[in-house]
Amino acid sequence: MGKTRKTALVLGGGGSRGSYQIGVWQALREMDMKIDIVTGASVGSINCIFIVQDQFDLSLSLWKELETSEILNIGLSRREEIPLKKLLEEYVDEDTVRNSRIEYGLVTAELPNLATHHLFIEDIPQGKLVDFILASSALFPAIKYRDIDDVKYIDGGFTDNVPVDMALMKGASHVIAVDLETGGHVRKEPLQQAEHLILIRSKWNLGSILVFDTKIAERNIRLGYLDTLKAFGFYDGGYYCLSKGEFNKKDILAAEMAAKIFKMDPCVLYRKYSFNEELRKRVESYRIETQQELHSFHRGIRELKLFKKRSLIRLLKKVNDRSLCILIADYLKENPEPTIITKTMLKIFDQESQAAKYLIKQGLI
């Protein structure tokens, strides 16, 4: 008989970027994914608590309402208790966590030697759960260390920001890990050892880790949701979420470069038609807004009588990436046969050139 499947969800540290993990959880819930183990560092240890307590709606509403002042005491006396403690004391039910079928674990680091402490719920003394969650989340020196029984603890992200090894300790056969990429220490060996690993990371900037903002949180939740569905193969795309199978795989990178350049919304699920239509509208709108500027640069390119590579580069570097993409596309349409200028533009301005070729291929310019 085959090995019994045991799935772990590992949530990395990242302060306010933790809202992204709620989107991941949302997608997993819709997929009816059974989670047997949760391990977390810093904010990941907090989100894991809500998962163990099966409080998705509560965690979603909290993340969409949280402001910095409700979590941190930045600007106040360091002697004062951080507001996060009050929030945890209100919403963490230690008995529920201890009696849950889901195994809960967190990581924290000890001062001054930065010894790593991997603690599962059975390793945490009764009544100390909130203290250890605060210890795991103590982003020192921005947040004061946590003193528990005369031992000083700080954020677990300093030594193990994505504690996959904890999941493996508990016998996880499948691991879903969420890395918020905050610069914390991520151990590579456990990632390599996990036989069935899905690693979820955002290609977009999720914001400052110490600024809790409701609009950013809502955006991050949506990005986490879409990225998870892509990670499990339901949709295509890297930066954007694209309907499965509608885009030629060779075109996806160029399509996404164009979408990024023209600032399309990554929180939208696009079918090919809606993607191209939105891109076309943005290109046309931008061309109208900058018609005089683009005309001036077109003339400048045509007037390069004695071609000099440096002159072309100097001319094109004066424009932003949107103008550059349109200029390259226009030039390629007017000059379908390779020229010295074409080769130079394609080599030096690779992303803008890929985007320009996509616009031409799809008839969007």
CSV table of C-alpha atoms in Angstrom, one decimal, residues 1 9-10 12-13 32 47 54 63 67-68 91 100 108 124 154 184 224 230 250 278 285 288 293 300 335 344 350:
chain,number,residue,atom,x,y,z
A,1,MET,CA,0.0,0.0,0.0
A,9,LEU,CA,1.2,24.3,4.9
A,10,VAL,CA,4.3,26.3,5.8
A,12,GLY,CA,6.9,32.3,6.1
A,13,GLY,CA,7.4,35.5,8.0
A,32,ASP,CA,-10.9,21.3,-0.6
A,47,ASN,CA,-2.0,33.0,10.3
A,54,ASP,CA,-10.8,27.2,11.2
A,63,TRP,CA,-6.6,41.6,7.6
A,67,GLU,CA,-3.9,49.4,10.5
A,68,THR,CA,-0.3,49.7,11.7
A,91,TYR,CA,-8.7,35.6,19.3
A,100,SER,CA,-7.2,20.3,16.9
A,108,THR,CA,11.6,31.5,17.2
A,124,ILE,CA,4.8,24.9,24.5
A,154,ILE,CA,13.0,37.2,18.8
A,184,GLY,CA,14.8,36.5,6.3
A,224,GLY,CA,-2.1,35.1,-3.0
A,230,LYS,CA,-1.6,29.1,-10.8
A,250,LYS,CA,5.7,31.0,-26.3
A,278,GLU,CA,-7.5,45.9,-22.2
A,285,SER,CA,-4.9,55.8,-24.6
A,288,ILE,CA,-3.1,59.8,-27.6
A,293,GLU,CA,6.4,63.4,-27.6
A,300,GLY,CA,14.7,61.8,-34.1
A,335,ASN,CA,11.0,48.3,-41.2
A,344,THR,CA,20.5,47.3,-31.6
A,350,ASP,CA,15.0,43.2,-24.6
